[in-house]
Amino acid sequence: MRALDLDFMLGLVPILLGYLPLTLFMAGVGMVCALILGCVLAMERVARIPVLDQVVVLFISFFRGTPLLVQLFLFYYGLPQVMPFLTGMTGVQAAIIGLTLHFSAYMAESIRAAIIGVDRSQWEAAEAVGMTRGQMMGRIILPQAARVAAPTLVNYFIDMIKSTSLAFTLGVTEMMGATQKEAASSFLYFEAFIVVAIIYWAIVEALSFVQRRIEVSLNRAFTR
Amino acid sequence: MLKALSVAAAVMTSVAALATPALSETLRVGMSGGYFPFTFTRNDTLQGFEVDFMNEIGARTDMDVEFVTMSFSGLIGALESDRIDTVANQITITPEREAKFLLTQPYVYDGAQVVTRQGNEGEVTGPESLKGKSVAVNLGSNYEQLLRELPYADEIDIRTYESNIEQDTALGRVDAFVMDRVSSAQVIAESPLPLVLAGEPFSEIQNALPFRQSDAELRDKVDAAITAMKEDGTLAAISEKWLKADVTQPLAE
């Protein structure tokens, strides 16, 4: 066991933190888009619109059934070969699209389960007071489903933050890409990768803290 | 701030209008950013032989050089798909590349080199000794091709990597790696990894900048700058700075 180069490790922290905004940007945009798409897919799965339902089932099946890395390579390196207009797509855009589609498929399933999980009596009560379908969803069903789905959705967000590290395979210099480059020029691989691991870990721990706070506030209405 | 920006923009456009329309204002240069000492990143700064070389070309041809880093194996594809205009990453002249691209004159003369870890010199003594051994090369590099063209290639366990071939050789996961001689010598001199050169360089190689077939004018402009840099000693100085040797002249016949 050789001595660790602590100076190098300490010097690396501010460099890598400089790439944190890009990592959070990709994960943040990906999360918002995936949530919207996931909700749309989930509501469709509950409503079961003919033909569209088969398309959505196929979509979810594909994006849950193939590795994210394969999907990223397919968008960034594969598709531009058959659709030349996609050549202008940047690595960051490809990463965000990939993360959005991949995680929306997972989210759709957990949101759907949460919607179905809302007690039958709630639907009937909403109907009885004369609510439209939109009002029923917006005011009664989704708020209750959100409470059930929230922990899972935050978990997906955590997973998404970590998955942005795959963007470096598309030539995007984000935290992992920057680490890899610094490691290759200094040959201090252990130091470089342990520093980046600790940074990711710290971000996820901070998020877990927020997650607990969200759960407490969402449950407040149900505690007596 | 905004006002200053708009004034600056106005000045820029008027200057641009006065100047003869350039072929391309910006030269997008692709490189891996992870190939010491030619293109590497230290303290978040992209640097190395290729970086100085391209900046000098930009200054002489009056173009803004924009460096684009990506994995080595993706560089040629990026050049073909117009994501970059050239590749400065020790691109070796091969018949295939000559057929596909417009190349400049060579700016680095080098050789292929086998490198192994310290203590393994008895086992690995050069290319002939690689029979029955595992050898790391960079994916898409001409060294991969060189190995596959050896008459006994099917007896070598050739493993392709995106990066970190030096590390895997130092750890003993592979018996040797093959890359250019100049970089190998620098890695051994500068890194803490326990590596040694195995035998003499085999197969002479020459590096040039590739351009798309449609960019003949751009290639000629850059080529003229390389000629000038060779003549006034600038290129040799860049070589000395990064490689402690002048590798920009043809090897003695």
PDB file of C-alpha atoms in Angstrom, chain B:
ATOM      1  CA  MET B   1     -22.513  45.144 -19.343  1.00  0.00           C
ATOM      2  CA  LEU B   2     -25.161  44.583 -22.003  1.00  0.00           C
ATOM      3  CA  LYS B   3     -24.237  47.852 -23.648  1.00  0.00           C
ATOM      4  CA  ALA B   4     -20.583  46.916 -23.673  1.00  0.00           C
ATOM      5  CA  LEU B   5     -21.537  43.612 -25.243  1.00  0.00           C
ATOM      6  CA  SER B   6     -23.579  45.204 -27.986  1.00  0.00           C
ATOM      7  CA  VAL B   7     -20.819  47.717 -28.729  1.00  0.00           C
ATOM      8  CA  ALA B   8     -18.329  44.860 -28.862  1.00  0.00           C
ATOM      9  CA  ALA B   9     -20.651  42.960 -31.172  1.00  0.00           C
ATOM     10  CA  ALA B  10     -21.008  45.970 -33.448  1.00  0.00           C
ATOM     11  CA  VAL B  11     -17.246  46.414 -33.608  1.00  0.00           C
ATOM     12  CA  MET B  12     -16.773  42.715 -34.285  1.00  0.00           C
ATOM     13  CA  THR B  13     -19.268  42.650 -37.144  1.00  0.00           C
ATOM     14  CA  SER B  14     -17.783  45.761 -38.768  1.00  0.00           C
ATOM     15  CA  VAL B  15     -14.290  44.312 -38.487  1.00  0.00           C
ATOM     16  CA  ALA B  16     -15.553  41.037 -39.896  1.00  0.00           C
ATOM     17  CA  ALA B  17     -17.174  42.915 -42.784  1.00  0.00           C
ATOM     18  CA  LEU B  18     -13.882  44.669 -43.568  1.00  0.00           C
ATOM     19  CA  ALA B  19     -11.811  41.512 -43.398  1.00  0.00           C
ATOM     20  CA  THR B  20     -11.823  39.125 -46.307  1.00  0.00           C
ATOM     21  CA  PRO B  21     -14.368  36.414 -45.582  1.00  0.00           C
ATOM     22  CA  ALA B  22     -12.442  33.604 -43.933  1.00  0.00           C
ATOM     23  CA  LEU B  23     -13.097  29.982 -44.822  1.00  0.00           C
ATOM     24  CA  SER B  24     -14.000  29.254 -41.233  1.00  0.00           C
ATOM     25  CA  GLU B  25     -13.673  31.701 -38.389  1.00  0.00           C
ATOM     26  CA  THR B  26     -13.386  28.889 -35.882  1.00  0.00           C
ATOM     27  CA  LEU B  27     -11.304  25.748 -36.222  1.00  0.00           C
ATOM     28  CA  ARG B  28     -12.871  22.968 -34.141  1.00  0.00           C
ATOM     29  CA  VAL B  29     -10.091  20.617 -33.081  1.00  0.00           C
ATOM     30  CA  GLY B  30     -10.951  17.203 -31.666  1.00  0.00           C
ATOM     31  CA  MET B  31      -8.706  15.446 -29.128  1.00  0.00           C
ATOM     32  CA  SER B  32      -9.055  12.957 -26.295  1.00  0.00           C
ATOM     33  CA  GLY B  33      -7.572  15.134 -23.552  1.00  0.00           C
ATOM     34  CA  GLY B  34      -6.237  11.945 -21.981  1.00  0.00           C
ATOM     35  CA  TYR B  35      -3.071  11.057 -23.900  1.00  0.00           C
ATOM     36  CA  PHE B  36      -0.006  12.262 -22.013  1.00  0.00           C
ATOM     37  CA  PRO B  37       2.024  14.252 -23.053  1.00  0.00           C
ATOM     38  CA  PHE B  38       0.336  15.105 -26.357  1.00  0.00           C
ATOM     39  CA  THR B  39      -3.104  16.077 -25.057  1.00  0.00           C
ATOM     40  CA  PHE B  40      -3.894  15.845 -21.373  1.00  0.00           C
ATOM     41  CA  THR B  41      -5.770  17.642 -18.614  1.00  0.00           C
ATOM     42  CA  ARG B  42      -4.133  18.786 -15.409  1.00  0.00           C
ATOM     43  CA  ASN B  43      -5.799  21.084 -12.872  1.00  0.00           C
ATOM     44  CA  ASP B  44      -8.698  21.423 -15.277  1.00  0.00           C
ATOM     45  CA  THR B  45      -6.381  22.801 -17.977  1.00  0.00           C
ATOM     46  CA  LEU B  46      -6.126  21.132 -21.356  1.00  0.00           C
ATOM     47  CA  GLN B  47      -2.456  21.120 -22.375  1.00  0.00           C
ATOM     48  CA  GLY B  48       0.287  19.269 -24.203  1.00  0.00           C
ATOM     49  CA  PHE B  49       2.156  19.146 -27.501  1.00  0.00           C
ATOM     50  CA  GLU B  50      -0.995  19.090 -29.641  1.00  0.00           C
ATOM     51  CA  VAL B  51      -2.574  22.010 -27.755  1.00  0.00           C
ATOM     52  CA  ASP B  52       0.472  24.271 -28.239  1.00  0.00           C
ATOM     53  CA  PHE B  53       0.800  23.100 -31.845  1.00  0.00           C
ATOM     54  CA  MET B  54      -2.821  23.906 -32.716  1.00  0.00           C
ATOM     55  CA  ASN B  55      -2.808  27.239 -30.879  1.00  0.00           C
ATOM     56  CA  GLU B  56       0.249  28.227 -32.909  1.00  0.00           C
ATOM     57  CA  ILE B  57      -1.508  27.183 -36.128  1.00  0.00           C
ATOM     58  CA  GLY B  58      -4.557  29.217 -35.079  1.00  0.00           C
ATOM     59  CA  ALA B  59      -2.367  32.284 -34.492  1.00  0.00           C
ATOM     60  CA  ARG B  60      -0.661  31.927 -37.886  1.00  0.00           C
ATOM     61  CA  THR B  61      -3.828  31.303 -39.894  1.00  0.00           C
ATOM     62  CA  ASP B  62      -5.903  33.859 -37.988  1.00  0.00           C
ATOM     63  CA  MET B  63      -8.476  31.320 -36.820  1.00  0.00           C
ATOM     64  CA  ASP B  64     -10.014  30.826 -33.395  1.00  0.00           C
ATOM     65  CA  VAL B  65      -9.085  27.365 -32.225  1.00  0.00           C
ATOM     66  CA  GLU B  66     -11.833  25.621 -30.265  1.00  0.00           C
ATOM     67  CA  PHE B  67     -10.816  22.361 -28.598  1.00  0.00           C
ATOM     68  CA  VAL B  68     -13.435  19.620 -28.390  1.00  0.00           C
ATOM     69  CA  THR B  69     -12.579  16.651 -26.165  1.00  0.00           C
ATOM     70  CA  MET B  70     -14.136  13.223 -26.539  1.00  0.00           C
ATOM     71  CA  SER B  71     -13.118   9.581 -26.331  1.00  0.00           C
ATOM     72  CA  PHE B  72     -10.367   8.706 -28.812  1.00  0.00           C
ATOM     73  CA  SER B  73     -12.404   6.105 -30.680  1.00  0.00           C
ATOM     74  CA  GLY B  74     -15.130   8.673 -31.394  1.00  0.00           C
ATOM     75  CA  LEU B  75     -12.814  11.284 -32.944  1.00  0.00           C
ATOM     76  CA  ILE B  76     -12.738  10.051 -36.551  1.00  0.00           C
ATOM     77  CA  GLY B  77     -16.526   9.623 -36.576  1.00  0.00           C
ATOM     78  CA  ALA B  78     -16.917  13.151 -35.220  1.00  0.00           C
ATOM     79  CA  LEU B  79     -14.701  14.463 -38.048  1.00  0.00           C
ATOM     80  CA  GLU B  80     -16.812  12.649 -40.662  1.00  0.00           C
ATOM     81  CA  SER B  81     -20.079  13.914 -39.188  1.00  0.00           C
ATOM     82  CA  ASP B  82     -18.881  17.545 -39.124  1.00  0.00           C
ATOM     83  CA  ARG B  83     -18.823  17.832 -35.335  1.00  0.00           C
ATOM     84  CA  ILE B  84     -15.142  18.843 -35.584  1.00  0.00           C
ATOM     85  CA  ASP B  85     -12.888  20.090 -38.406  1.00  0.00           C
ATOM     86  CA  THR B  86      -9.708  18.138 -37.656  1.00  0.00           C
ATOM     87  CA  VAL B  87      -8.161  15.764 -35.104  1.00  0.00           C
ATOM     88  CA  ALA B  88      -4.963  16.634 -33.208  1.00  0.00           C
ATOM     89  CA  ASN B  89      -4.285  13.417 -31.349  1.00  0.00           C
ATOM     90  CA  GLN B  90      -1.214  11.840 -32.953  1.00  0.00           C
ATOM     91  CA  ILE B  91      -3.212  10.596 -35.907  1.00  0.00           C
ATOM     92  CA  THR B  92      -0.953   8.202 -37.793  1.00  0.00           C
ATOM     93  CA  ILE B  93      -0.893   8.275 -41.584  1.00  0.00           C
ATOM     94  CA  THR B  94      -2.348   5.012 -42.930  1.00  0.00           C
ATOM     95  CA  PRO B  95      -3.506   4.130 -46.467  1.00  0.00           C
ATOM     96  CA  GLU B  96      -7.110   3.909 -45.224  1.00  0.00           C
ATOM     97  CA  ARG B  97      -6.983   7.380 -43.699  1.00  0.00           C
ATOM     98  CA  GLU B  98      -5.278   8.792 -46.799  1.00  0.00           C
ATOM     99  CA  ALA B  99      -8.120   7.459 -48.917  1.00  0.00           C
ATOM    100  CA  LYS B 100     -10.804   8.878 -46.654  1.00  0.00           C
ATOM    101  CA  PHE B 101      -9.373  12.250 -45.617  1.00  0.00           C
ATOM    102  CA  LEU B 102      -7.120  15.055 -46.775  1.00  0.00           C
ATOM    103  CA  LEU B 103      -3.967  14.922 -44.651  1.00  0.00           C
ATOM    104  CA  THR B 104      -1.383  17.592 -43.955  1.00  0.00           C
ATOM    105  CA  GLN B 105       2.335  16.895 -44.150  1.00  0.00           C
ATOM    106  CA  PRO B 106       3.690  14.858 -41.202  1.00  0.00           C
ATOM    107  CA  TYR B 107       4.447  16.926 -38.099  1.00  0.00           C
ATOM    108  CA  VAL B 108       5.658  14.109 -35.818  1.00  0.00           C
ATOM    109  CA  TYR B 109       7.903  11.156 -36.740  1.00  0.00           C
ATOM    110  CA  ASP B 110       7.691   8.364 -34.233  1.00  0.00           C
ATOM    111  CA  GLY B 111       7.748   4.611 -33.784  1.00  0.00           C
ATOM    112  CA  ALA B 112       5.508   1.943 -32.296  1.00  0.00           C
ATOM    113  CA  GLN B 113       6.788   0.757 -28.921  1.00  0.00           C
ATOM    114  CA  VAL B 114       6.097  -2.203 -26.657  1.00  0.00           C
ATOM    115  CA  VAL B 115       5.995  -1.302 -22.953  1.00  0.00           C
ATOM    116  CA  THR B 116       5.840  -3.736 -20.052  1.00  0.00           C
ATOM    117  CA  ARG B 117       5.984  -3.502 -16.282  1.00  0.00           C
ATOM    118  CA  GLN B 118       9.259  -3.473 -14.370  1.00  0.00           C
ATOM    119  CA  GLY B 119      10.488  -6.964 -13.624  1.00  0.00           C
ATOM    120  CA  ASN B 120       8.835  -8.359 -16.740  1.00  0.00           C
ATOM    121  CA  GLU B 121      11.646  -7.338 -19.146  1.00  0.00           C
ATOM    122  CA  GLY B 122      12.874 -10.915 -19.399  1.00  0.00           C
ATOM    123  CA  GLU B 123       9.455 -12.083 -20.634  1.00  0.00           C
ATOM    124  CA  VAL B 124       8.604  -9.181 -22.942  1.00  0.00           C
ATOM    125  CA  THR B 125      11.486  -8.071 -25.182  1.00  0.00           C
ATOM    126  CA  GLY B 126       9.713  -6.580 -28.200  1.00  0.00           C
ATOM    127  CA  PRO B 127       6.980  -7.392 -30.702  1.00  0.00           C
ATOM    128  CA  GLU B 128       8.155 -10.999 -31.366  1.00  0.00           C
ATOM    129  CA  SER B 129       7.901 -11.843 -27.688  1.00  0.00           C
ATOM    130  CA  LEU B 130       4.181 -10.990 -27.629  1.00  0.00           C
ATOM    131  CA  LYS B 131       3.141 -14.461 -28.849  1.00  0.00           C
ATOM    132  CA  GLY B 132       0.912 -15.997 -26.200  1.00  0.00           C
ATOM    133  CA  LYS B 133       0.780 -12.708 -24.266  1.00  0.00           C
ATOM    134  CA  SER B 134      -2.030 -10.259 -23.548  1.00  0.00           C
ATOM    135  CA  VAL B 135      -1.473  -6.771 -24.968  1.00  0.00           C
ATOM    136  CA  ALA B 136      -3.459  -3.570 -24.363  1.00  0.00           C
ATOM    137  CA  VAL B 137      -4.018  -1.002 -27.137  1.00  0.00           C
ATOM    138  CA  ASN B 138      -6.293   1.986 -27.549  1.00  0.00           C
ATOM    139  CA  LEU B 139      -9.510   1.212 -29.406  1.00  0.00           C
ATOM    140  CA  GLY B 140      -9.439   2.561 -32.957  1.00  0.00           C
ATOM    141  CA  SER B 141      -5.713   3.391 -32.845  1.00  0.00           C
ATOM    142  CA  ASN B 142      -3.289   2.346 -35.578  1.00  0.00           C
ATOM    143  CA  TYR B 143      -1.413   0.286 -32.954  1.00  0.00           C
ATOM    144  CA  GLU B 144      -4.401  -2.007 -32.770  1.00  0.00           C
ATOM    145  CA  GLN B 145      -4.109  -2.395 -36.562  1.00  0.00           C
ATOM    146  CA  LEU B 146      -0.326  -2.876 -36.383  1.00  0.00           C
ATOM    147  CA  LEU B 147      -0.761  -5.772 -33.968  1.00  0.00           C
ATOM    148  CA  ARG B 148      -3.546  -7.360 -36.006  1.00  0.00           C
ATOM    149  CA  GLU B 149      -1.336  -7.215 -39.118  1.00  0.00           C
ATOM    150  CA  LEU B 150       1.538  -9.131 -37.500  1.00  0.00           C
ATOM    151  CA  PRO B 151       1.915 -12.617 -39.050  1.00  0.00           C
ATOM    152  CA  TYR B 152       1.404 -14.188 -35.613  1.00  0.00           C
ATOM    153  CA  ALA B 153      -1.504 -11.905 -34.620  1.00  0.00           C
ATOM    154  CA  ASP B 154      -3.815 -14.819 -33.833  1.00  0.00           C
ATOM    155  CA  GLU B 155      -1.395 -15.908 -31.102  1.00  0.00           C
ATOM    156  CA  ILE B 156      -1.648 -12.529 -29.328  1.00  0.00           C
ATOM    157  CA  ASP B 157      -4.474 -11.734 -26.932  1.00  0.00           C
ATOM    158  CA  ILE B 158      -5.187  -8.171 -28.134  1.00  0.00           C
ATOM    159  CA  ARG B 159      -7.339  -6.164 -25.722  1.00  0.00           C
ATOM    160  CA  THR B 160      -8.769  -2.787 -26.738  1.00  0.00           C
ATOM    161  CA  TYR B 161      -9.283   0.029 -24.235  1.00  0.00           C
ATOM    162  CA  GLU B 162     -10.775   3.519 -24.278  1.00  0.00           C
ATOM    163  CA  SER B 163      -8.148   4.661 -21.760  1.00  0.00           C
ATOM    164  CA  ASN B 164      -5.871   3.607 -18.886  1.00  0.00           C
ATOM    165  CA  ILE B 165      -3.742   1.042 -20.771  1.00  0.00           C
ATOM    166  CA  GLU B 166      -0.698   2.168 -18.749  1.00  0.00           C
ATOM    167  CA  GLN B 167      -2.486   1.453 -15.482  1.00  0.00           C
ATOM    168  CA  ASP B 168      -3.630  -2.047 -16.466  1.00  0.00           C
ATOM    169  CA  THR B 169      -0.105  -2.936 -17.587  1.00  0.00           C
ATOM    170  CA  ALA B 170       1.396  -1.570 -14.349  1.00  0.00           C
ATOM    171  CA  LEU B 171      -1.120  -3.641 -12.359  1.00  0.00           C
ATOM    172  CA  GLY B 172      -0.132  -6.776 -14.273  1.00  0.00           C
ATOM    173  CA  ARG B 173      -3.584  -7.392 -15.761  1.00  0.00           C
ATOM    174  CA  VAL B 174      -1.997  -7.419 -19.209  1.00  0.00           C
ATOM    175  CA  ASP B 175       1.583  -8.308 -20.122  1.00  0.00           C
ATOM    176  CA  ALA B 176       2.272  -5.203 -22.195  1.00  0.00           C
ATOM    177  CA  PHE B 177       0.790  -2.251 -24.033  1.00  0.00           C
ATOM    178  CA  VAL B 178       1.699  -0.760 -27.391  1.00  0.00           C
ATOM    179  CA  MET B 179       1.631   2.947 -28.205  1.00  0.00           C
ATOM    180  CA  ASP B 180       4.033   5.469 -29.678  1.00  0.00           C
ATOM    181  CA  ARG B 181       7.620   5.531 -28.475  1.00  0.00           C
ATOM    182  CA  VAL B 182       7.760   9.214 -27.571  1.00  0.00           C
ATOM    183  CA  SER B 183       4.723   9.164 -25.279  1.00  0.00           C
ATOM    184  CA  SER B 184       5.861   5.869 -23.746  1.00  0.00           C
ATOM    185  CA  ALA B 185       9.221   7.353 -22.789  1.00  0.00           C
ATOM    186  CA  GLN B 186       7.516  10.414 -21.268  1.00  0.00           C
ATOM    187  CA  VAL B 187       5.010   8.321 -19.299  1.00  0.00           C
ATOM    188  CA  ILE B 188       7.872   6.249 -17.874  1.00  0.00           C
ATOM    189  CA  ALA B 189       9.860   9.376 -16.984  1.00  0.00           C
ATOM    190  CA  GLU B 190       6.997  11.364 -15.475  1.00  0.00           C
ATOM    191  CA  SER B 191       4.572   8.897 -13.913  1.00  0.00           C
ATOM    192  CA  PRO B 192       4.928   6.863 -10.734  1.00  0.00           C
ATOM    193  CA  LEU B 193       3.958   3.690 -12.628  1.00  0.00           C
ATOM    194  CA  PRO B 194       6.581   0.885 -12.703  1.00  0.00           C
ATOM    195  CA  LEU B 195       6.944   0.560 -16.480  1.00  0.00           C
ATOM    196  CA  VAL B 196       9.850  -0.030 -18.881  1.00  0.00           C
ATOM    197  CA  LEU B 197      10.376   0.099 -22.643  1.00  0.00           C
ATOM    198  CA  ALA B 198      10.561  -3.423 -24.087  1.00  0.00           C
ATOM    199  CA  GLY B 199      12.923  -3.613 -27.054  1.00  0.00           C
ATOM    200  CA  GLU B 200      13.398  -1.158 -29.888  1.00  0.00           C
ATOM    201  CA  PRO B 201      10.617   0.729 -31.653  1.00  0.00           C
ATOM    202  CA  PHE B 202       9.100  -1.336 -34.447  1.00  0.00           C
ATOM    203  CA  SER B 203       7.322   0.178 -37.451  1.00  0.00           C
ATOM    204  CA  GLU B 204       7.958   3.846 -38.132  1.00  0.00           C
ATOM    205  CA  ILE B 205       4.899   6.077 -37.942  1.00  0.00           C
ATOM    206  CA  GLN B 206       4.141   9.604 -39.056  1.00  0.00           C
ATOM    207  CA  ASN B 207       1.438  11.848 -37.615  1.00  0.00           C
ATOM    208  CA  ALA B 208      -0.614  14.319 -39.622  1.00  0.00           C
ATOM    209  CA  LEU B 209      -3.815  16.352 -39.249  1.00  0.00           C
ATOM    210  CA  PRO B 210      -6.804  14.885 -41.129  1.00  0.00           C
ATOM    211  CA  PHE B 211      -9.439  17.083 -42.809  1.00  0.00           C
ATOM    212  CA  ARG B 212     -12.673  16.293 -44.628  1.00  0.00           C
ATOM    213  CA  GLN B 213     -12.356  15.907 -48.421  1.00  0.00           C
ATOM    214  CA  SER B 214     -14.433  19.067 -48.889  1.00  0.00           C
ATOM    215  CA  ASP B 215     -12.020  21.195 -46.824  1.00  0.00           C
ATOM    216  CA  ALA B 216      -9.077  21.338 -49.253  1.00  0.00           C
ATOM    217  CA  GLU B 217      -8.615  25.083 -48.809  1.00  0.00           C
ATOM    218  CA  LEU B 218      -8.517  24.764 -45.027  1.00  0.00           C
ATOM    219  CA  ARG B 219      -6.052  21.868 -45.229  1.00  0.00           C
ATOM    220  CA  ASP B 220      -3.735  23.871 -47.516  1.00  0.00           C
ATOM    221  CA  LYS B 221      -3.829  26.880 -45.187  1.00  0.00           C
ATOM    222  CA  VAL B 222      -2.936  24.737 -42.151  1.00  0.00           C
ATOM    223  CA  ASP B 223      -0.293  22.859 -44.135  1.00  0.00           C
ATOM    224  CA  ALA B 224       1.404  26.138 -45.100  1.00  0.00           C
ATOM    225  CA  ALA B 225       1.481  27.118 -41.425  1.00  0.00           C
ATOM    226  CA  ILE B 226       3.157  23.791 -40.552  1.00  0.00           C
ATOM    227  CA  THR B 227       5.813  24.405 -43.225  1.00  0.00           C
ATOM    228  CA  ALA B 228       6.522  27.844 -41.763  1.00  0.00           C
ATOM    229  CA  MET B 229       6.675  26.431 -38.212  1.00  0.00           C
ATOM    230  CA  LYS B 230       9.186  23.796 -39.307  1.00  0.00           C
ATOM    231  CA  GLU B 231      11.343  26.393 -41.027  1.00  0.00           C
ATOM    232  CA  ASP B 232      11.544  28.903 -38.180  1.00  0.00           C
ATOM    233  CA  GLY B 233      12.099  26.293 -35.462  1.00  0.00           C
ATOM    234  CA  THR B 234       8.791  26.846 -33.624  1.00  0.00           C
ATOM    235  CA  LEU B 235       7.678  23.249 -34.118  1.00  0.00           C
ATOM    236  CA  ALA B 236      11.021  21.884 -32.861  1.00  0.00           C
ATOM    237  CA  ALA B 237      10.713  24.122 -29.782  1.00  0.00           C
ATOM    238  CA  ILE B 238       7.223  22.780 -28.986  1.00  0.00           C
ATOM    239  CA  SER B 239       8.600  19.255 -29.358  1.00  0.00           C
ATOM    240  CA  GLU B 240      11.536  19.959 -27.018  1.00  0.00           C
ATOM    241  CA  LYS B 241       9.209  21.500 -24.445  1.00  0.00           C
ATOM    242  CA  TRP B 242       6.917  18.475 -24.129  1.00  0.00           C
ATOM    243  CA  LEU B 243       9.063  15.561 -25.261  1.00  0.00           C
ATOM    244  CA  LYS B 244      12.646  16.622 -24.395  1.00  0.00           C
ATOM    245  CA  ALA B 245      13.512  15.721 -27.994  1.00  0.00           C
ATOM    246  CA  ASP B 246      12.830  16.920 -31.507  1.00  0.00           C
ATOM    247  CA  VAL B 247      10.529  14.388 -33.112  1.00  0.00           C
ATOM    248  CA  THR B 248       9.414  16.685 -35.917  1.00  0.00           C
ATOM    249  CA  GLN B 249      12.161  15.689 -38.377  1.00  0.00           C
ATOM    250  CA  PRO B 250      12.173  12.514 -40.512  1.00  0.00           C
ATOM    251  CA  LEU B 251      14.234   9.765 -38.866  1.00  0.00           C
ATOM    252  CA  ALA B 252      17.679   9.245 -40.425  1.00  0.00           C
ATOM    253  CA  GLU B 253      17.443   6.837 -43.328  1.00  0.00           C
TER     254      GLU B 253
END
